[in-house]
Each structure stands twice: as structure tokens, then as C-alpha cells.
Coordinates of C-alpha atoms in Angstrom, one line a residue:
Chain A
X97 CA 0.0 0.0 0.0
X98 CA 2.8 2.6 1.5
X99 CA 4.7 1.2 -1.8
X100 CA 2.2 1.7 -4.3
X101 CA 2.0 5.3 -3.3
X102 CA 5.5 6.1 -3.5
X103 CA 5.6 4.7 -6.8
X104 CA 2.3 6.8 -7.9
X105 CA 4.2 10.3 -6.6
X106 CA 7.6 9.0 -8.4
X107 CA 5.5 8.2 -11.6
X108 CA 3.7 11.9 -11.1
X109 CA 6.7 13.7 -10.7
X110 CA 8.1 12.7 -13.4
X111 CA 5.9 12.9 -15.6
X112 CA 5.6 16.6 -14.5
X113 CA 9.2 17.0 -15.0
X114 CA 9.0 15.8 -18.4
X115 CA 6.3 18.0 -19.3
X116 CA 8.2 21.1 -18.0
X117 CA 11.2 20.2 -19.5
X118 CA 9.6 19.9 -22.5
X119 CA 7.7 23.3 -22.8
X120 CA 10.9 25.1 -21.6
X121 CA 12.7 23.3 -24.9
X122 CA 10.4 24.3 -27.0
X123 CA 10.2 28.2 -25.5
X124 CA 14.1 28.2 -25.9
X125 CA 14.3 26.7 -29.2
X126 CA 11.6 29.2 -30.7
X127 CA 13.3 32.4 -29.0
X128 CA 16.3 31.2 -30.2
X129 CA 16.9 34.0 -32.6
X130 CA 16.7 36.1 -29.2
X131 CA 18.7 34.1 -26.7
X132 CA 21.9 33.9 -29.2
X133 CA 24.2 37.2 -27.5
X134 CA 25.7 37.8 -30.9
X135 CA 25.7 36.5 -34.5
X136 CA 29.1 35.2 -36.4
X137 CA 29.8 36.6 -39.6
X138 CA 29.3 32.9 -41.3
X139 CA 25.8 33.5 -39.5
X140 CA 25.1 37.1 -41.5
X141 CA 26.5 35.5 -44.9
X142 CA 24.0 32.4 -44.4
X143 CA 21.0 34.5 -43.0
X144 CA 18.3 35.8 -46.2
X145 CA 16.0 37.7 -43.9
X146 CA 18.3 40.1 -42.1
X147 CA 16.6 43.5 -41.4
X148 CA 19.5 46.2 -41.8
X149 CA 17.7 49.2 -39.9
X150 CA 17.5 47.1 -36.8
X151 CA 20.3 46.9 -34.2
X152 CA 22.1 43.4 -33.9
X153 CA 25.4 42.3 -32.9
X154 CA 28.0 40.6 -34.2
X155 CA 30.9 38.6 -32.7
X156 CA 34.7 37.3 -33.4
X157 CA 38.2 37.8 -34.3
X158 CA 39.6 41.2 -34.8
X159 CA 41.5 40.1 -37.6
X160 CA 45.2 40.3 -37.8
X161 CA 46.6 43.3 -39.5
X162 CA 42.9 44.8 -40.3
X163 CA 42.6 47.6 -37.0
X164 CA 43.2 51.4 -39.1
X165 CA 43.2 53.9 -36.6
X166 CA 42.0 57.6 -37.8
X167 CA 41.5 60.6 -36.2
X168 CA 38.0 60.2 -34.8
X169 CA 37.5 56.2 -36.1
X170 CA 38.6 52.9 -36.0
X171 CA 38.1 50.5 -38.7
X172 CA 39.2 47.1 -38.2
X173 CA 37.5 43.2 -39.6
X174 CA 35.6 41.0 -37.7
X175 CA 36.5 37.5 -38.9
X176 CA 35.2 33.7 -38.3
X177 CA 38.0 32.0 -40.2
X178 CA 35.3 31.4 -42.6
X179 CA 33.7 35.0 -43.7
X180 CA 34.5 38.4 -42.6
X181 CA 32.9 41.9 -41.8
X182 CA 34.6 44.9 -41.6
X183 CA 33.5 47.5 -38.7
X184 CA 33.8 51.4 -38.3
X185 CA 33.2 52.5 -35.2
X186 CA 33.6 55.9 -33.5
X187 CA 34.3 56.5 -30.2
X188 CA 37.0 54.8 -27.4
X189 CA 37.3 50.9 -27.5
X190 CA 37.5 48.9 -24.1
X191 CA 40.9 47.9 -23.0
X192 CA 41.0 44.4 -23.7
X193 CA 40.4 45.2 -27.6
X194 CA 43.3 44.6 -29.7
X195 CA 44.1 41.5 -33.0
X196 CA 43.4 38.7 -32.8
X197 CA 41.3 38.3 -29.2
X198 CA 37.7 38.0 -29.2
X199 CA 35.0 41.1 -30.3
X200 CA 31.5 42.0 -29.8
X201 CA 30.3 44.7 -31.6
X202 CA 26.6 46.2 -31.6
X203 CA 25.4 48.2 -34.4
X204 CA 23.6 48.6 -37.8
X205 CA 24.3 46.7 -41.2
X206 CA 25.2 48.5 -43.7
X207 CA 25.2 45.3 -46.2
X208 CA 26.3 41.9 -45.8
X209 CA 30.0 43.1 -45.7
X210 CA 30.0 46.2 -43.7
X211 CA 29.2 47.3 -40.4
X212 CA 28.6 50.7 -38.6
X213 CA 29.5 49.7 -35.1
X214 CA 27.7 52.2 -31.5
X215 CA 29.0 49.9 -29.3
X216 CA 32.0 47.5 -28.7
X217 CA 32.6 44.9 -26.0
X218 CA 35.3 42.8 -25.6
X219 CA 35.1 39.4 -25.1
X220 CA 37.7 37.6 -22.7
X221 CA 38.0 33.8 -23.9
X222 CA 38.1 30.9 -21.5
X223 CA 42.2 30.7 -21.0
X224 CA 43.9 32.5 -18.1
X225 CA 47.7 32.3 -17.8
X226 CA 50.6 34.4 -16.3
X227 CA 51.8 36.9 -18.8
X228 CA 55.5 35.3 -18.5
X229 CA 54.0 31.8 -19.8
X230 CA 52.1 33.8 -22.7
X231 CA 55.2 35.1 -23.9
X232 CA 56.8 32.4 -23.4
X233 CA 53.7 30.5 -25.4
X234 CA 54.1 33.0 -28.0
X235 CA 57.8 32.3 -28.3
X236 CA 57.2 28.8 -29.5
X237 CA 54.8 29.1 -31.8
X238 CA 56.9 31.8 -33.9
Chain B
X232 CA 28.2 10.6 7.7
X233 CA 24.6 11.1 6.7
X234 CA 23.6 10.4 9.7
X235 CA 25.4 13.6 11.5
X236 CA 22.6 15.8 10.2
X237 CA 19.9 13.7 12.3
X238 CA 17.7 16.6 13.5
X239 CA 18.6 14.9 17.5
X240 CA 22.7 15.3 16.3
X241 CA 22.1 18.6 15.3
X242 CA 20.3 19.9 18.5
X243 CA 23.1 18.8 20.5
X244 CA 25.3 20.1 18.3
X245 CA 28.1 22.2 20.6
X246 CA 29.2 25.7 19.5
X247 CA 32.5 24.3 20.5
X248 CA 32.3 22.7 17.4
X249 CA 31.4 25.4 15.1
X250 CA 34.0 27.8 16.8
X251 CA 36.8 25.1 15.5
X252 CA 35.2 25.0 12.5
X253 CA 35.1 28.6 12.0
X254 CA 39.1 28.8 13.2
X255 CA 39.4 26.3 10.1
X256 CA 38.0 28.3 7.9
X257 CA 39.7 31.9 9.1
X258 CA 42.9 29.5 8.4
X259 CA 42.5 28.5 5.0
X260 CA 40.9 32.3 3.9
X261 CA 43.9 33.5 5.3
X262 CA 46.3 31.0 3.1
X263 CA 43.9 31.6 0.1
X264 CA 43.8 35.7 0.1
X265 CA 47.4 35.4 0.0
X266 CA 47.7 33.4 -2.8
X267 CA 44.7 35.0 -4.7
X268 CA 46.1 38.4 -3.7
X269 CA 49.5 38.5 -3.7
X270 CA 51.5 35.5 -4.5
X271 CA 49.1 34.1 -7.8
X272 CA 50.5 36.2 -10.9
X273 CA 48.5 38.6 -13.1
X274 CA 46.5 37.4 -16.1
X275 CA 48.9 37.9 -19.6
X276 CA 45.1 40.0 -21.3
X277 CA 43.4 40.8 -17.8
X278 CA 46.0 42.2 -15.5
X279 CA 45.4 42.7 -11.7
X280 CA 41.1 42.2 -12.6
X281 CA 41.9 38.5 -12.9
X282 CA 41.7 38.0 -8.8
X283 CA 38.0 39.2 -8.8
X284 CA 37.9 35.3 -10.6
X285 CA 39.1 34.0 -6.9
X286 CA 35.6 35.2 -5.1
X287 CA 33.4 35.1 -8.4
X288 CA 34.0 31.2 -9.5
X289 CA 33.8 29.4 -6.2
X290 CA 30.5 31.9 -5.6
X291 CA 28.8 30.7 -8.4
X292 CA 29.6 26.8 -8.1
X293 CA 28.4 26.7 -4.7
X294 CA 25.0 29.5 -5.3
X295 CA 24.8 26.5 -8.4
X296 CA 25.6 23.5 -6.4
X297 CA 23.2 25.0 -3.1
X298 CA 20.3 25.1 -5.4
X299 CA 20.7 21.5 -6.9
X300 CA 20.7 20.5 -3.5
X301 CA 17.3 22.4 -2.4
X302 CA 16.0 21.1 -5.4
X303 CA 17.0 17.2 -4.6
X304 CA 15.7 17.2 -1.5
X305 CA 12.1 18.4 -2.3
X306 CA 11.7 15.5 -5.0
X307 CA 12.6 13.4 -1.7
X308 CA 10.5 15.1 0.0
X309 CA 7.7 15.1 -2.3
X310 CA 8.1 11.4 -3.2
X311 CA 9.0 9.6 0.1
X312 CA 8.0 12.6 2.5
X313 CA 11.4 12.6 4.6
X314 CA 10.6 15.2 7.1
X315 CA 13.9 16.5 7.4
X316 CA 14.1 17.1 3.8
X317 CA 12.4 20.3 3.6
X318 CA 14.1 21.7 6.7
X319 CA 17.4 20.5 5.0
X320 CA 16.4 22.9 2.2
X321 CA 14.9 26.1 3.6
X322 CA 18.0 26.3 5.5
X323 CA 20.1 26.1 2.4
X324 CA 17.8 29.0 0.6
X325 CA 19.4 32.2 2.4
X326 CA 22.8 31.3 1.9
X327 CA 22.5 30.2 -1.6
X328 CA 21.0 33.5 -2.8
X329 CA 23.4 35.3 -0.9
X330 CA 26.4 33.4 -2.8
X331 CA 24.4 34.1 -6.1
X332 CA 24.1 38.0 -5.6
X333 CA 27.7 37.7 -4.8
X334 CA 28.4 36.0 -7.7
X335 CA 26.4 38.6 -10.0
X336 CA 28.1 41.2 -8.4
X337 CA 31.2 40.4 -8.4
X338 CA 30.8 39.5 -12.2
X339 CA 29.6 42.7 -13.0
X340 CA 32.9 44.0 -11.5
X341 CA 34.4 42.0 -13.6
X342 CA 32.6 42.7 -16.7
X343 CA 33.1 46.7 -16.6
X344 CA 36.9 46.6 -16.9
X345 CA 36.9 43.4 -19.2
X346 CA 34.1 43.7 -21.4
X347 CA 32.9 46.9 -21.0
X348 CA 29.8 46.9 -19.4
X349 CA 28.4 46.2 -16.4
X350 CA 25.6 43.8 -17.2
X351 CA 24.4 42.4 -20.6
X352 CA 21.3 40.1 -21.3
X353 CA 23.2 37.1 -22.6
X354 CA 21.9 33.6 -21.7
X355 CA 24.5 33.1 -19.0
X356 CA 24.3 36.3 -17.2
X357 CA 20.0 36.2 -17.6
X358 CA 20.2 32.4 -16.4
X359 CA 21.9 33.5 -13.2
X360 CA 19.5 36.3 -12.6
X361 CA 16.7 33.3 -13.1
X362 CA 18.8 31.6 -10.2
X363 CA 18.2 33.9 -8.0
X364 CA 14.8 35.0 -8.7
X365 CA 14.3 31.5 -7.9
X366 CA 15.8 31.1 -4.7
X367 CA 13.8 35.0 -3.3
X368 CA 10.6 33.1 -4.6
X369 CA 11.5 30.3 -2.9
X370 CA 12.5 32.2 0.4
X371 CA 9.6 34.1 0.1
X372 CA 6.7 31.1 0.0
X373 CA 8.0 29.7 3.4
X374 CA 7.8 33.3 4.7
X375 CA 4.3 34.2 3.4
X376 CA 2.7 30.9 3.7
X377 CA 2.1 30.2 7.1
X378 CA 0.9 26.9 6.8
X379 CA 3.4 24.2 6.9
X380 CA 2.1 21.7 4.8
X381 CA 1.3 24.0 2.0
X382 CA 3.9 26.1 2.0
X383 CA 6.3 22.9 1.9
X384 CA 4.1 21.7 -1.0
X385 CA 4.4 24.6 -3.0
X386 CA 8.0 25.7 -2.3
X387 CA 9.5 22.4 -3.4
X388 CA 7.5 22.4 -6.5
X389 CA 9.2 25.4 -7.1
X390 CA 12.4 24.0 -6.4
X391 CA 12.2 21.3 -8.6
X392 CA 11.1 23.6 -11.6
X393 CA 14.2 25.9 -10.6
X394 CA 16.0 22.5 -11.0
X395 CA 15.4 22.7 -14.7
X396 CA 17.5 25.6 -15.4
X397 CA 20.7 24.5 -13.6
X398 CA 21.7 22.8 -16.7
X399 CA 20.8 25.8 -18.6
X400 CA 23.3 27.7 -16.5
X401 CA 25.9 25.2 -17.0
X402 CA 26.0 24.5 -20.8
X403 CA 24.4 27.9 -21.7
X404 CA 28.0 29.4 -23.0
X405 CA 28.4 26.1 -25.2
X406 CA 24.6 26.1 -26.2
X407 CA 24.6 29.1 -27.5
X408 CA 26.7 32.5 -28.1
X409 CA 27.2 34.4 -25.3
X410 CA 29.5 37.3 -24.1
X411 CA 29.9 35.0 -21.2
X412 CA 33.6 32.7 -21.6
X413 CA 32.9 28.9 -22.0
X414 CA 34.0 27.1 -18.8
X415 CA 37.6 26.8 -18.1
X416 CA 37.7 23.9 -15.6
X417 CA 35.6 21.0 -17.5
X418 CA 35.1 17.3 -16.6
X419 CA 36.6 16.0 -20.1
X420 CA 39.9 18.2 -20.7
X421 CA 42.4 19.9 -19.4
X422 CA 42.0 23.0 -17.5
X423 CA 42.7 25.6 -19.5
X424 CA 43.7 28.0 -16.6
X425 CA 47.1 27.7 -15.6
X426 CA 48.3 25.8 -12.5
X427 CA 49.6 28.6 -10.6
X428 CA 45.6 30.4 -10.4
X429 CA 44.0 27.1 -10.4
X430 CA 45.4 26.0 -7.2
X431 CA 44.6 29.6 -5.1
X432 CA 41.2 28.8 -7.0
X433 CA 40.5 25.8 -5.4
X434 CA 41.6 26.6 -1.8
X435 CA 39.2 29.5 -1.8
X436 CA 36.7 27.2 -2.8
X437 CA 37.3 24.9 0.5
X438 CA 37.1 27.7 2.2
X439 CA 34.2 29.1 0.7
X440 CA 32.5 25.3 1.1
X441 CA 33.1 25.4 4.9
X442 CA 32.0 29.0 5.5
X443 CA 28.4 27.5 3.7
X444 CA 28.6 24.4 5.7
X445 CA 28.5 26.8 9.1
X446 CA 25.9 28.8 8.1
X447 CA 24.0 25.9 7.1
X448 CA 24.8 24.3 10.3
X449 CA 23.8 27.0 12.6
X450 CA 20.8 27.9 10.1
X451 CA 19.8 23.7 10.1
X452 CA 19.7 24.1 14.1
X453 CA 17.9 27.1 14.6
X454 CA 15.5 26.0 12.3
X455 CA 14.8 22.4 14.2
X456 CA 14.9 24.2 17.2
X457 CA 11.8 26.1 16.3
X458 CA 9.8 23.2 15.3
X459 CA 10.6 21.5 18.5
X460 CA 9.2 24.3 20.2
X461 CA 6.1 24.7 18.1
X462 CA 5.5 21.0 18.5
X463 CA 6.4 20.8 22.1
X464 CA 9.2 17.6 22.4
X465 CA 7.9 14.9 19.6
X466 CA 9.5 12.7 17.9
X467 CA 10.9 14.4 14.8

């Protein structure tokens, strides 16, 4: 008897759970336009319905060599490897901004390969290390 | 070992006991704010902003970990009614949010000098800021509900539905695109934060993990100790 109703609330619970977990799925998969921070440039050159009055961002490499500093602009290309943008932005960029480390910029479209940037962020990647071992990391791959 | 958190153990529980816990734990802060202040080197992109990682990390593993605890015991609770279950996990609650407000703050610290911006609305940041909503509701039905049985009803329902987005937490930076980084300490590879911050990393983590344990112990008591006295001296 105790048994049977123990199993009953198990069976319940999970069923609930499953339900749950199901409708949050499907929320997250539907927003998921929304919940992505950033779009790669492989994403832009893929999308067809991109709407170039409305603010979006776009993430990745500052690419080596590209950054153009004038007097009251920056230029510099956002790459994946795969497809590039390049950005002008004016204003003072964050610190941590510099080639080849990680980018976030927020902005309009101005076609599928250029970009008028209001905002950047930088974005700090997952490896942390003493400068002395970066250098010396450095050393080995040149 | 399970069965030093038997609500009779716990009553007796000396502060004796607690003080030498405590002196453990002023001990290894004391070794770990050295290290994560002083004698743990700079970050080669970050600089000095890298020791905010020291309090922000273990913070958010144990606000995290706190939570998948609450939410475990309520599916006990709710499916073999262990009475000390829901105890167990409104004594958790305080301290849990507390460690996730630390952890949002100090990660907005963080994110000013790094990224450059206090707060952004990616799905890590917004997934924490669910976290914690879900630990004030959670606080808040055992404070408004004053009776027992339905406010233990209701507050581990909650707690099992908060359950859902701890692994939305965890794999939301590999899910998706976020400003967030992905994790550096995983389960499969090798850290990919160097030796000399990973091990100030982990002693401030065991000394964060005690400090919740004596909170939770004092917490755990006072909370038995009212129920005794509501229910004068039955059996728990």
C-alpha cells in the first residue's frame, strides 16, 4: 500500500518534470533568434531575412593586421575564419580590444559586408595564464 | 556521515564545534587571500582584474551547487516525505542567494573593466539572474505561507522547476553564443587555466565550502529548534 503510493508520486513527478522540460525546450528553441548574445559573420553570410535598420550584434576575431586607426574612427575586420565583416566605429574601444582576441560589436548593417559599429565589447576567452607563460607561449609558436 | 545531520545530532550540536570550525575556515581564507592576492600572478590579457575570478568562480559553483541540492531534497521530500528534507532545504535557501548575488556582483565588477559593461542580457548572465529570482521566490513562500504543509508543497514544486535551469546555467555558453567565456575547468579536458591560479582557485573554494557548511549548520539548528518548540518535544 505505502509502496504503491510512493511509486504513484515518483510516476507523477516525473511525468511533470517531463512536461516542464519539455515546454521550456520548446520556448528556448523558438526564442532562439533572441537568446543567441551575438551573431558570427558565417551566420550574417548564411541569414536571407536580415533587417538592416535594426540593431544586432556581431561577434569574433579582430583580424590580424585589419585595425586602421584615424582621427575620430577605428576600422578594423571582424572575422570567423570562414567569412569576414569589416567595422567602423567611432568612439573609445575597451581595453582588452586589440588583434586577434575575441570582439563583440553592436550596431547597424550597412550590407552583408559592412558594419557601422555604436558599441563594442570585448570578449575575454576561456584561457587564463601568467603573462611570463604567454610570452613564453608565444615564443614557441613563432 | 549522513547520519550527523539527524535533526537529535544537530540539536546537541556544541558551539564548540562550530567555533573550530570557524578557526578552520579563518585559516584557510587566510592561506587563500594570499595566494589570490599576492602571491598568484597577473592574467597575460586581464592584469590585476583577474583576482576578482578568486571570489566570483567558487561563488557561483556553490550558489549553483546550493540550489541542486534544495531542489533534490524536495523531489525526496515530495516522493518519500522525509521530514527533514524540507528543513534541510529552507535552510540552504538564504545562503544560496546570498552566494548568487555575490556572484552577480562580483561578475559585473568583472565585466566593466573586461568587457565593458556592467551587465548584458546574454543567456549566462540572464540564467543567473533566473537563479536567483528562484531562490527569493522560494524564500519568500515559506515566509508568506504560514501553513506548513502548504507552504512545503508549493516551495518544493518550485524548487524542482528551478532545477530545470541548472543545466541551462551550466551548458548555456556552449549552447549558445554568449559574451559570457565557455567554462575553463571541465570534466573532459584539461584546465585551461594555468596551474599557478588554479590551485589559489581551489583553496578558496574549500574555504568558501566550509563557510556555507556553518551557516548551514547554525541555520539547520535554529530552524529544528523552532519546530521542536512549536510541537512541544515529539519525535521528529
Amino acid at each position: 500500500m505505502f509502496v504503491k503510493k510512493v511509486k504513484l508520486r515518483a510516476i507523477f513527478l516525473l511525468s511533470f518534470l517531463t512536461i516542464i522540460s519539455i515546454i521550456i525546450f520548446l520556448i528556448l528553441k523558438s526564442l532562439e533568434e533572441n537568446v543567441v548574445y551575438f551573431f558570427s559573420p558565417s551566420d550574417i553570410y548564411n541569414k536571407s531575412n536580415i533587417s538592416f535598420n535594426k540593431k544586432i550584434r556581431i561577434g569574433g576575431l579582430v583580424k590580424k593586421n585589419s585595425i586602421i586607426t584615424k582621427k575620430t574612427s577605428i576600422n578594423f575586420i571582424v572575422t570567423d575564419y570562414k567569412n569576414e565583416i569589416i567595422v567602423t566605429y567611432n568612439g573609445i574601444v575597451p581595453n582588452l580590444f586589440a588583434e586577434e582576441k575575441g570582439v563583440i560589436v553592436e550596431g547597424l548593417l550597412n550590407d552583408k559586408k559592412y558594419f557601422v559599429a555604436t558599441t563594442i565589447l570585448a570578449k575575454h576567452d576561456e584561457n587564463y595564464m601568467p603573462p611570463e607563460v604567454a610570452s613564453s607561449l608565444n615564443n614557441i609558436k613563432n | 556521515m549522513f547520519k550527523n545531520f539527524f535533526p537529535n545530532k544537530i540539536i546537541s550540536l556544541k558551539y564548540s564545534i562550530i567555533k573550530k570550525l570557524l578557526i578552520l575556515m579563518m585559516l584557510i581564507f587566510f592561506v587563500a587571500l594570499a595566494f589570490a592576492l599576492f602571491f598568484s600572478p597577473p592574467d597575460y590579457i586581464q592584469g590585476e582584474t583577474v583576482r576578482i575570478m578568486y571570489v566570483h568562480v567558487p561563488s557561483s559553483f556553490i550558489a549553483i551547487s546550493c540550489f541542486a541540492i534544495i531542489g533534490l531534497a524536495s523531489i525526496l521530500n515530495l516522493i518519500f516525505k522525509i521530514k527533514i528534507m524540507p528543513i534541510i532545504a529552507k535552510s540552504l535557501a538564504p545562503i544560496g542567494s546570498v552566494f548568487t548575488l555575490i556572484s552577480m556582483v562580483t561578475g559585473s565588477l568583472w565585466g566593466k573593466p573586461t568587457w565593458g559593461v556592467w551587465w548584458v542580457w546574454d543567456a549566462r548572465l540572464t540564467s543567473m539572474l533566473i537563479l536567483f529570482l528562484f531562490y527569493i521566490a522560494y524564500i519568500i513562500v515559506w515566509k508568506l505561507i504560514s501553513s506548513y504543509q502548504t507552504a512545503n508543497k508549493i516551495s518544493s514544486i518550485l524548487a524542482i522547476i528551478g532545477l530545470l535551469n541548472l543545466p541551462i546555467i551550466k551548458y548555456s555558453v556552449d549552447w549558445w553564443n554568449t559574451l559570457h567565456q565557455p567554462s575553463s575547468i571541465t570534466l573532459t579536458s584539461a584546465p585551461t587555466i594555468h596551474f599557478e591560479m588554479l590551485i589559489p582557485l581551489i583553496i578558496m573554494l574549500l574555504g568558501m565550502v566550509l563557510f556555507l557548511l556553518i551557516i548551514f549548520l547554525m541555520k539547520y539548528k535554529t530552524e529544528l529548534m523552532k519546530i521542536k518548540l512549536k510541537t512541544g518535544n515529539k519525535k521528529y
